[in-house]
mmCIF file of C-alpha atoms in Angstrom:
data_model
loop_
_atom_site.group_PDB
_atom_site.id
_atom_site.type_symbol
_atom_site.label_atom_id
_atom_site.label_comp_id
_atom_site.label_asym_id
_atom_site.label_seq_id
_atom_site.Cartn_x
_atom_site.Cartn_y
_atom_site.Cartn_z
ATOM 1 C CA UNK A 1372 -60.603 28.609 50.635
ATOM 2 C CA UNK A 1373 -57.794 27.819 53.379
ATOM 3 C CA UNK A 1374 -55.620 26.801 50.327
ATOM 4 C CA UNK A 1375 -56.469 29.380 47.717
ATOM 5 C CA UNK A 1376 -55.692 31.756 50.313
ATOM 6 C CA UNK A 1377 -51.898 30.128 51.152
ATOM 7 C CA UNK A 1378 -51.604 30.193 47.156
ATOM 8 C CA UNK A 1379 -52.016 34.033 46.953
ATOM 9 C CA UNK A 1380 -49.171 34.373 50.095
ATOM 10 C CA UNK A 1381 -46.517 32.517 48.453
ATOM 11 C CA UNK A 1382 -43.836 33.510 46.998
ATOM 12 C CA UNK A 1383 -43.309 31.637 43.427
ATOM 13 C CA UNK A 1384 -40.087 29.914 44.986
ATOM 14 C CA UNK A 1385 -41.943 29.425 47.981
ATOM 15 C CA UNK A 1386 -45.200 27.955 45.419
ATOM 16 C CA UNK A 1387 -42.844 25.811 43.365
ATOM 17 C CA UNK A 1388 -41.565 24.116 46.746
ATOM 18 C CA UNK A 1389 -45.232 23.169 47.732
ATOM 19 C CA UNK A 1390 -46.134 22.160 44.362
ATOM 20 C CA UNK A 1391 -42.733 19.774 44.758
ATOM 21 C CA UNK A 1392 -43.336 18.029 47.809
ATOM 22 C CA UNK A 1393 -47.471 17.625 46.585
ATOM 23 C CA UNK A 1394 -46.387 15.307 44.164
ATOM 24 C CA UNK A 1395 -43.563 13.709 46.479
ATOM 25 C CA UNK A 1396 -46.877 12.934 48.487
ATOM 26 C CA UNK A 1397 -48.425 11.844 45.215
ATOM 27 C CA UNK A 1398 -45.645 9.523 43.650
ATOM 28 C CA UNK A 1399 -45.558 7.979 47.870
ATOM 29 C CA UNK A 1400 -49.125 7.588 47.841
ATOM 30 C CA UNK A 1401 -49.745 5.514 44.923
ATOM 31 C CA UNK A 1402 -45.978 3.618 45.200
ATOM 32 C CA UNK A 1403 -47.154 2.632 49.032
ATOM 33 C CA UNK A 1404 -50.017 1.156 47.177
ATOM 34 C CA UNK A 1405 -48.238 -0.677 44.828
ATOM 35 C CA UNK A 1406 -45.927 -2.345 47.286
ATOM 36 C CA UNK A 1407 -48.473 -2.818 49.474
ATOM 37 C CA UNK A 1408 -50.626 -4.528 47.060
ATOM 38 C CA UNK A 1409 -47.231 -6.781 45.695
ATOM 39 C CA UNK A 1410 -46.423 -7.649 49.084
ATOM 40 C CA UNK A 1411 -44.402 -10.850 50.654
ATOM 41 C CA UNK A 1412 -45.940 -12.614 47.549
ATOM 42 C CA UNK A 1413 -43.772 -10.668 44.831
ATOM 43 C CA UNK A 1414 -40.761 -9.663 47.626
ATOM 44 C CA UNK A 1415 -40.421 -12.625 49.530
ATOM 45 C CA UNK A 1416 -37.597 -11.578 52.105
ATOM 46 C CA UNK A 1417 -37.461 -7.886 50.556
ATOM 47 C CA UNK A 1418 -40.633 -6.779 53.047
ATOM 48 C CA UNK A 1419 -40.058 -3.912 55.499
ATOM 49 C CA UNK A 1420 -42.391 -1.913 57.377
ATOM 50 C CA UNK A 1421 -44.534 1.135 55.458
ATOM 51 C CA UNK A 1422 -45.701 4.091 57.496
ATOM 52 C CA UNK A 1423 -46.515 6.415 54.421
ATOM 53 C CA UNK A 1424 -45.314 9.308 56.065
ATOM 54 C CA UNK A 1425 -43.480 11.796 53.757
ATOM 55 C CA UNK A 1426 -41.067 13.391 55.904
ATOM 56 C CA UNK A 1427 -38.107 16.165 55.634
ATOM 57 C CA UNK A 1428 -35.565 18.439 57.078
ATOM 58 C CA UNK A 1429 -35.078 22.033 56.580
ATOM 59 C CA UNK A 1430 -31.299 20.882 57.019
ATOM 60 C CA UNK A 1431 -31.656 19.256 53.438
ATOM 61 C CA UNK A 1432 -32.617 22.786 51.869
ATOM 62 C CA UNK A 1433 -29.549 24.952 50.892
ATOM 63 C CA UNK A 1434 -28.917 27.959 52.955
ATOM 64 C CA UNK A 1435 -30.949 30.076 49.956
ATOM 65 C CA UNK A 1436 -33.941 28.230 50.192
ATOM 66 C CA UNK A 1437 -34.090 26.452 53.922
ATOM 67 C CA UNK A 1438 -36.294 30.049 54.580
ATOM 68 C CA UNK A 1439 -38.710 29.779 51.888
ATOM 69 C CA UNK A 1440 -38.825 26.042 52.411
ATOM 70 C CA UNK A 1441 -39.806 26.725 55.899
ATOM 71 C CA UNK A 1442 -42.822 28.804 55.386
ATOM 72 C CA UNK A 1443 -43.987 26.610 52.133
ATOM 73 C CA UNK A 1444 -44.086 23.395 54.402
ATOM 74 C CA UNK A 1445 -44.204 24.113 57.489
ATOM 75 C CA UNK A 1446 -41.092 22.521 58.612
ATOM 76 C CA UNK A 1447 -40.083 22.485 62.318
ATOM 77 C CA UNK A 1448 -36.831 22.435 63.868
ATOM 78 C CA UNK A 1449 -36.603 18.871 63.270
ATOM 79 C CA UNK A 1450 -37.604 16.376 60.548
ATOM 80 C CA UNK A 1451 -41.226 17.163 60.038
ATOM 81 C CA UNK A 1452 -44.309 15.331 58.367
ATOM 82 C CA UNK A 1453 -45.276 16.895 55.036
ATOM 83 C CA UNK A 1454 -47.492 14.658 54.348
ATOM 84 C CA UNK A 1455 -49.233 12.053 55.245
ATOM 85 C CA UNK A 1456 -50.349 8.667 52.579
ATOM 86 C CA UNK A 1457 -54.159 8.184 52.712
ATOM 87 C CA UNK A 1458 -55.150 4.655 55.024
ATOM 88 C CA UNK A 1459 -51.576 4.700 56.322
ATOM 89 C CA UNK A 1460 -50.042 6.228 59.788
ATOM 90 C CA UNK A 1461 -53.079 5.493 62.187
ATOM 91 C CA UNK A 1462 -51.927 6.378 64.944
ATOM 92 C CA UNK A 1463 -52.537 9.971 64.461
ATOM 93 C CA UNK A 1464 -49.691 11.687 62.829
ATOM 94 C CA UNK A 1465 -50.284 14.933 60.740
ATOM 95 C CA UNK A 1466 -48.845 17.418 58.394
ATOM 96 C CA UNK A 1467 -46.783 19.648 60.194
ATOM 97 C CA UNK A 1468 -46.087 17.527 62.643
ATOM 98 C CA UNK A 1469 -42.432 17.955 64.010
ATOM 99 C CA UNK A 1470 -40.331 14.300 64.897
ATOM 100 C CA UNK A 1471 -38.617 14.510 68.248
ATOM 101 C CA UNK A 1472 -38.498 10.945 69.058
ATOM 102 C CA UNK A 1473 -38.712 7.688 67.150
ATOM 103 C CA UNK A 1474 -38.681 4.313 68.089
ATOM 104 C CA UNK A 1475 -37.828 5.510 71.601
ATOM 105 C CA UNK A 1476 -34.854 7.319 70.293
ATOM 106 C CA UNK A 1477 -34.362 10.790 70.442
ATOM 107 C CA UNK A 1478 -33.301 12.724 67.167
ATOM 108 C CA UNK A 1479 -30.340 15.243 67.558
ATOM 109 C CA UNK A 1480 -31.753 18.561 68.191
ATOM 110 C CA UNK A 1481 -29.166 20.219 66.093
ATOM 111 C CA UNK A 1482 -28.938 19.289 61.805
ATOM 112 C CA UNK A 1483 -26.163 16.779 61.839
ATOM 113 C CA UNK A 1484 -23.515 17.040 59.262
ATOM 114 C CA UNK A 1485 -25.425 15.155 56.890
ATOM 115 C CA UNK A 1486 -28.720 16.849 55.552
ATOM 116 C CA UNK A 1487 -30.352 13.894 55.337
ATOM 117 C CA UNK A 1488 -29.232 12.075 58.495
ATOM 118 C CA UNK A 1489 -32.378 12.559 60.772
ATOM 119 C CA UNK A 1490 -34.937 11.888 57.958
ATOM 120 C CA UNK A 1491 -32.649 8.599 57.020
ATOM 121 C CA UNK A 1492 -32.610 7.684 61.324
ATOM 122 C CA UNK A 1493 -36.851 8.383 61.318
ATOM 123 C CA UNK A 1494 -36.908 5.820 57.811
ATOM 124 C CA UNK A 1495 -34.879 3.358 58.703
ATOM 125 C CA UNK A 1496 -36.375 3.180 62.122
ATOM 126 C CA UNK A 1497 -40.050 2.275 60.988
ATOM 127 C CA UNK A 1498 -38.466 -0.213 58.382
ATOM 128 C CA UNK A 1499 -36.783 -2.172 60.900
ATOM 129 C CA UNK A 1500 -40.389 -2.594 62.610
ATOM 130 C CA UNK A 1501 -41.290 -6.192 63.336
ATOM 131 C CA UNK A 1502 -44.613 -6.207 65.343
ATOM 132 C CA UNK A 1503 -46.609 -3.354 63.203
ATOM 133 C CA UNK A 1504 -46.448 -0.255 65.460
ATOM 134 C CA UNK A 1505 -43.753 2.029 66.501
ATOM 135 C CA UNK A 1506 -43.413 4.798 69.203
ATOM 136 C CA UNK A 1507 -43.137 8.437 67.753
ATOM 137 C CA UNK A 1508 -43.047 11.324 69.878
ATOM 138 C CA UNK A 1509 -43.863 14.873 67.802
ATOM 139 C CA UNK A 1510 -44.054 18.386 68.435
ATOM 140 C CA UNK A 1511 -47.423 19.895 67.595
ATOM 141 C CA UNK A 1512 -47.302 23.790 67.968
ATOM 142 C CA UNK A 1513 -46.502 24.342 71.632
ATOM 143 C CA UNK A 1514 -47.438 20.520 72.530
ATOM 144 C CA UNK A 1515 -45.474 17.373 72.650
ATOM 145 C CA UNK A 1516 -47.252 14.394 71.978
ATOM 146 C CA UNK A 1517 -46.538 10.793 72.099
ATOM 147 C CA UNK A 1518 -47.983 8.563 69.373
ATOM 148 C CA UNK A 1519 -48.349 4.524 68.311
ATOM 149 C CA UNK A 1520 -47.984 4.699 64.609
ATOM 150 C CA UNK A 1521 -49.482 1.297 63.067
ATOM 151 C CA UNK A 1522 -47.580 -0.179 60.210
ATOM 152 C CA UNK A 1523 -47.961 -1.886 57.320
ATOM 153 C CA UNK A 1524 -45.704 -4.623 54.966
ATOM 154 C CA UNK A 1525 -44.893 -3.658 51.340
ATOM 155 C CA UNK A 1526 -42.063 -4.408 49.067
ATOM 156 C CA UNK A 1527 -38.421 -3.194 49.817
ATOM 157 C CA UNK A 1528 -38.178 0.616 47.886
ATOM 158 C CA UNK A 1529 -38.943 4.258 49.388
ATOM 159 C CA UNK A 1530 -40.917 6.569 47.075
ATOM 160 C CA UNK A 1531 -39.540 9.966 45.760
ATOM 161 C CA UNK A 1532 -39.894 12.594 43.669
ATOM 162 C CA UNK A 1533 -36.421 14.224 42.133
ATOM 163 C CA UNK A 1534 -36.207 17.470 39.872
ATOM 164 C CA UNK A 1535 -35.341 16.963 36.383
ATOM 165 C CA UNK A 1536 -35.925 15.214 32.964
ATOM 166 C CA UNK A 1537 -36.989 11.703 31.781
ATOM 167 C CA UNK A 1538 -33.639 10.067 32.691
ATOM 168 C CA UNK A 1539 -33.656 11.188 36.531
ATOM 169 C CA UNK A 1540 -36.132 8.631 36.903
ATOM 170 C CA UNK A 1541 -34.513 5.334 37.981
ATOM 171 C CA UNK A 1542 -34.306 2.472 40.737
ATOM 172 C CA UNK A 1543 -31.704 1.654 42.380
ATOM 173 C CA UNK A 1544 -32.547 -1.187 44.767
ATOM 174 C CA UNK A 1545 -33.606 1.121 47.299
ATOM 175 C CA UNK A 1546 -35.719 3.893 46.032
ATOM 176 C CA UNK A 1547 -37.500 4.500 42.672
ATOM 177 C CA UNK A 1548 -36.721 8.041 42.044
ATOM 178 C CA UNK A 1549 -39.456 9.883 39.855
ATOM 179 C CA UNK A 1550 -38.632 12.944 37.964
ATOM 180 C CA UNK A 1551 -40.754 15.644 38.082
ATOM 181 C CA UNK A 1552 -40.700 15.783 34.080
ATOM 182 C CA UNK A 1553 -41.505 12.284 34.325
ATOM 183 C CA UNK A 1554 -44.673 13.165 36.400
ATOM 184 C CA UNK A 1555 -45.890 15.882 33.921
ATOM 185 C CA UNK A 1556 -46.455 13.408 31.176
ATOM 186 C CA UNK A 1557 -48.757 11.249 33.558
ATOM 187 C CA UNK A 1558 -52.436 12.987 33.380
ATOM 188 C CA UNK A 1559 -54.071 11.169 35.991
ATOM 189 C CA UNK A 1560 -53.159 8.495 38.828
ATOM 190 C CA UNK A 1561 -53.609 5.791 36.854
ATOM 191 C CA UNK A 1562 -50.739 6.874 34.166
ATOM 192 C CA UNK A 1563 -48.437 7.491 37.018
ATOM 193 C CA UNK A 1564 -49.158 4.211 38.708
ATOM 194 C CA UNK A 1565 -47.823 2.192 35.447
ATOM 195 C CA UNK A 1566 -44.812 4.284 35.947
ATOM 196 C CA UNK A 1567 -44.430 3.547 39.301
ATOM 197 C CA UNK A 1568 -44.913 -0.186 38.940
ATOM 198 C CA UNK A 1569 -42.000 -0.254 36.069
ATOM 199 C CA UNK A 1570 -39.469 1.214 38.233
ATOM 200 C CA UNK A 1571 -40.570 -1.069 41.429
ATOM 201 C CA UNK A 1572 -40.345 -3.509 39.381
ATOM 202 C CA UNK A 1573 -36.709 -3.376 38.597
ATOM 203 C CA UNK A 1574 -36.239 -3.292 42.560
ATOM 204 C CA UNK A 1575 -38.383 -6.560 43.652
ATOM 205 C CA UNK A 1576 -35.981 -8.380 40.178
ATOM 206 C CA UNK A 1577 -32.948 -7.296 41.698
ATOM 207 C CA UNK A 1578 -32.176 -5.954 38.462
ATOM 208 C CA UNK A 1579 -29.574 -3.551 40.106
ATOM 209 C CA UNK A 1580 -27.799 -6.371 41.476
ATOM 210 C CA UNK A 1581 -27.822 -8.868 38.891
ATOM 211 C CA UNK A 1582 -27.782 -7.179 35.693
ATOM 212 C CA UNK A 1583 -26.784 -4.021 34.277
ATOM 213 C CA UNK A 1584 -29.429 -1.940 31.807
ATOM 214 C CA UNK A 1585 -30.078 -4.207 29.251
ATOM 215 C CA UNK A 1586 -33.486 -4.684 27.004
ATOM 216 C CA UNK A 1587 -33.586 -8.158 28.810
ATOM 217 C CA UNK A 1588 -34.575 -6.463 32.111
ATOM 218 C CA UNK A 1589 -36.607 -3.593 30.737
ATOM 219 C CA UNK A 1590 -38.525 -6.281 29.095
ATOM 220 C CA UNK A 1591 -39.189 -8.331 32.981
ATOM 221 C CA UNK A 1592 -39.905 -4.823 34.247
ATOM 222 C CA UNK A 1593 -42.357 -3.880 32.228
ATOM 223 C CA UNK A 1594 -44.327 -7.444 32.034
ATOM 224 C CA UNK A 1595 -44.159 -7.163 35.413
ATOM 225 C CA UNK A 1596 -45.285 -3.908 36.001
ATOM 226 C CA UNK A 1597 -48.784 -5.065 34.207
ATOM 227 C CA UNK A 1598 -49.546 -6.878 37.462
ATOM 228 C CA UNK A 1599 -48.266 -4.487 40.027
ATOM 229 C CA UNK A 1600 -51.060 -2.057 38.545
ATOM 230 C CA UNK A 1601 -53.664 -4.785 38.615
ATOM 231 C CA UNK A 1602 -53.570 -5.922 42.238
ATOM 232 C CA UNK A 1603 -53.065 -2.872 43.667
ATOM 233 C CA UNK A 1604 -56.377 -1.917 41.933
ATOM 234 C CA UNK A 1605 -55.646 0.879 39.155
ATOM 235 C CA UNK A 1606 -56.925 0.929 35.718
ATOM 236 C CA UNK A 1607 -55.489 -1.075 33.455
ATOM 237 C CA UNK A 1608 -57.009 0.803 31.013
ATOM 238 C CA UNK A 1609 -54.363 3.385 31.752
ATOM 239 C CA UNK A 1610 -51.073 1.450 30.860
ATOM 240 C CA UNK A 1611 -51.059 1.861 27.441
ATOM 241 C CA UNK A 1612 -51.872 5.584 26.977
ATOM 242 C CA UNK A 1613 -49.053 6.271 29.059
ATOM 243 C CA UNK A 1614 -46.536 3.977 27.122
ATOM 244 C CA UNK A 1615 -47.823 5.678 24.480
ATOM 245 C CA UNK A 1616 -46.873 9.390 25.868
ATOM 246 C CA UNK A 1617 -43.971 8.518 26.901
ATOM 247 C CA UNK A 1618 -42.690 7.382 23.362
ATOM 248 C CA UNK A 1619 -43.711 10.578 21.922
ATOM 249 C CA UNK A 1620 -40.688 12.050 24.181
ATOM 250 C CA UNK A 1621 -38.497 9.396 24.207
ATOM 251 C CA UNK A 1622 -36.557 9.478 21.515
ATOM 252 C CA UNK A 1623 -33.665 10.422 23.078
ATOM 253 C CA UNK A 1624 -31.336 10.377 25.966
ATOM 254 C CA UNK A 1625 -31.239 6.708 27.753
ATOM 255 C CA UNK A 1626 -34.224 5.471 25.346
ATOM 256 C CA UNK A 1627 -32.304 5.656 22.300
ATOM 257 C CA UNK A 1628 -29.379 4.410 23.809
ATOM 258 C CA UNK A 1629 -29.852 0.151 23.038
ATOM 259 C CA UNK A 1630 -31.000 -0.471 26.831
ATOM 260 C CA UNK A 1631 -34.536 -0.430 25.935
ATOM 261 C CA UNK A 1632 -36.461 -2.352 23.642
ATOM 262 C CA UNK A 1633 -37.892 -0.595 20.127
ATOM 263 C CA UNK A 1634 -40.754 0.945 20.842
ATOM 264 C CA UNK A 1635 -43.270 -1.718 18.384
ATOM 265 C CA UNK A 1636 -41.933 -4.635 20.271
ATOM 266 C CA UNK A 1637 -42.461 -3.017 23.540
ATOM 267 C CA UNK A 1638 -46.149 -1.941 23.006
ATOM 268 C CA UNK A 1639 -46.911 -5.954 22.048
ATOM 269 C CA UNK A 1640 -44.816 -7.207 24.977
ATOM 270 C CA UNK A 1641 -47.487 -5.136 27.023
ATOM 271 C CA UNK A 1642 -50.761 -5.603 25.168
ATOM 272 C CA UNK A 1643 -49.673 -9.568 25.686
ATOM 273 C CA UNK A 1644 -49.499 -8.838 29.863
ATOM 274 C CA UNK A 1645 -52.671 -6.556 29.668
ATOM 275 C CA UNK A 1646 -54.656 -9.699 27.755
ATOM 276 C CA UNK A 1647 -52.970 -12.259 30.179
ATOM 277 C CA UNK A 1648 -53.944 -10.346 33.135
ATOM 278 C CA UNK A 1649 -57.511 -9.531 31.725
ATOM 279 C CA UNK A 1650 -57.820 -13.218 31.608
ATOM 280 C CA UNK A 1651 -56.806 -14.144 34.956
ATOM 281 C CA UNK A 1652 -59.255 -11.291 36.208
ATOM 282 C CA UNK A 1653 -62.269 -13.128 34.129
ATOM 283 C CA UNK A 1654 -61.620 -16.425 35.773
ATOM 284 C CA UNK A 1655 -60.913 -15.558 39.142
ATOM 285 C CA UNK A 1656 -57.368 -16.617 39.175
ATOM 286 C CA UNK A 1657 -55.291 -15.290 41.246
ATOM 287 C CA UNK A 1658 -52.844 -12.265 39.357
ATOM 288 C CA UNK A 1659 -49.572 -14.088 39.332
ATOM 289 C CA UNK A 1660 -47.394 -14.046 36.670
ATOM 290 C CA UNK A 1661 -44.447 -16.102 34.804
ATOM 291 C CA UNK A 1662 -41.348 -13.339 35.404
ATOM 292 C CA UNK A 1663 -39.752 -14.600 32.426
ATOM 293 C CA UNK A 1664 -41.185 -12.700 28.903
ATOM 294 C CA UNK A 1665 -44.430 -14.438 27.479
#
């Protein structure tokens, strides 16, 4: 009832921003998963430390919306928690939440130049995390509190959600970027975890360093990806069906540009990985895969 009742207060800019940063909590939630699940085993040297804390700055709204963007999540005078990834943060971090201190160092009080500076300084100072807890002091209405976040190792890549169409989601090495158009075609968690697991992909292959877009690498990701989904525990059932969404909007834009592989050849690349994987599953083997195309 709390929620219906927040619905009816908002404005619709004020709506669309909470709608946003639910599914930046979404796409977070199931990509800590996924690199969780993939671990030192697939990123061997790549590992860094995973709070699942979604976390932003009112600095990083535009002067238009840093108002609206206030009410609609609650953000503080500093970098604040949004939201929080199920089984992650012990330590008792919540929404709302405002970051003061991390790591024993205290965040400038005042936005820096940079709108993303103090959300970059609270990120990069749980990665660097070596013993699985870090120091966090907050501001919680008129308290401030002092926390021991406990941490967890996943793969090298933050999680985030990005406005626009199909080709806004990408990987760069560093984050896998999900557009919010990308996200619509995805019906349930499932669908958006064999999204999720392509673009990671690309990151723990290196494909930003070593390649440029080719079919080659599309091909690795998406083999790949197959197992990503499977140890981190979500249906395999629900690879294909989004594959097959997808390619009813895809004919255009980078997917028609000769980076990707046809669309027949893909689908049988991935119904080999399902079948390999389904196997390994009925014989107790452990999921580890060839990264080279079957």
């Amino acid at each position: 009832m709390i929620l219906i009742a927040l619905a009816l207060v908002l404005t619709p800019q004020q709506a669309a921003l909470r709608s946003l940063v639910d599914q930046d909590v979404r796409v977070a939630t199931i990509g800590t998963r996924l690199a969780q699940a993939a671990g030192p085993t697939f990123c061997p040297g790549q590992s860094l430390s995973l709070a699942g804390l979604v976390v932003q700055d009112a600095a990083q709204y535009s002067a238009a919306t840093r108002d609206d963007a206030r009410i609609a999540l609650g953000l503080g005078e500093g970098p604040t928690i949004v939201g929080v990834v199920p089984g992650t943060a012990t330590g008792g971090a919540q929404r709302g939440d405002s970051i003061v201190a991390i790591g024993g160092i205290a965040l400038a009080s005042q936005p820096p130049a940079h709108p993303y500076a103090r959300v970059a300084q609270v990120e990069d100072a749980i990665e660097r995390v070596s013993d699985g807890k870090i120091a966090m002091d907050v501001r919680r209405g008129a308290a401030t509190l002092q926390l021991e976040l406990q941490v967890a190792a996943g793969c090298r890549t933050r999680f985030q959600i990005v406005r626009g169409g199909l080709g806004k989601t990408q990987a760069d090495g560093r984050y896998v970027s999900i557009s919010d158009g990308m996200v619509a075609l995805t019906r349930t968690d499932d669908m958006l975890a064999a999204l999720i697991a392509h673009e990671l992909s690309h990151n723990i292959l290196r494909h930003n360093q070593t390649k440029t877009p080719s079919k080659q690498s599309e091909s690795e990701a998406d083999r790949l990806s197959v197992w990503l989904v499977a140890r981190a525990r979500y249906d395999l059932n629900a690879v294909l069906p989004f594959w097959a969404a997808l390619r009813k909007r895809a004919d255009y834009g980078i997917f028609a540009d000769g980076t990707h592989p046809r669309w027949p050849k893909r689908i049988a690349a991935l119904e080999a990985a399902l079948a390999e994987v389904r196997a390994q599953q009925a014989t107790g083997q452990s999921l580890l895969p060839s990264l080279g195309p079957s």
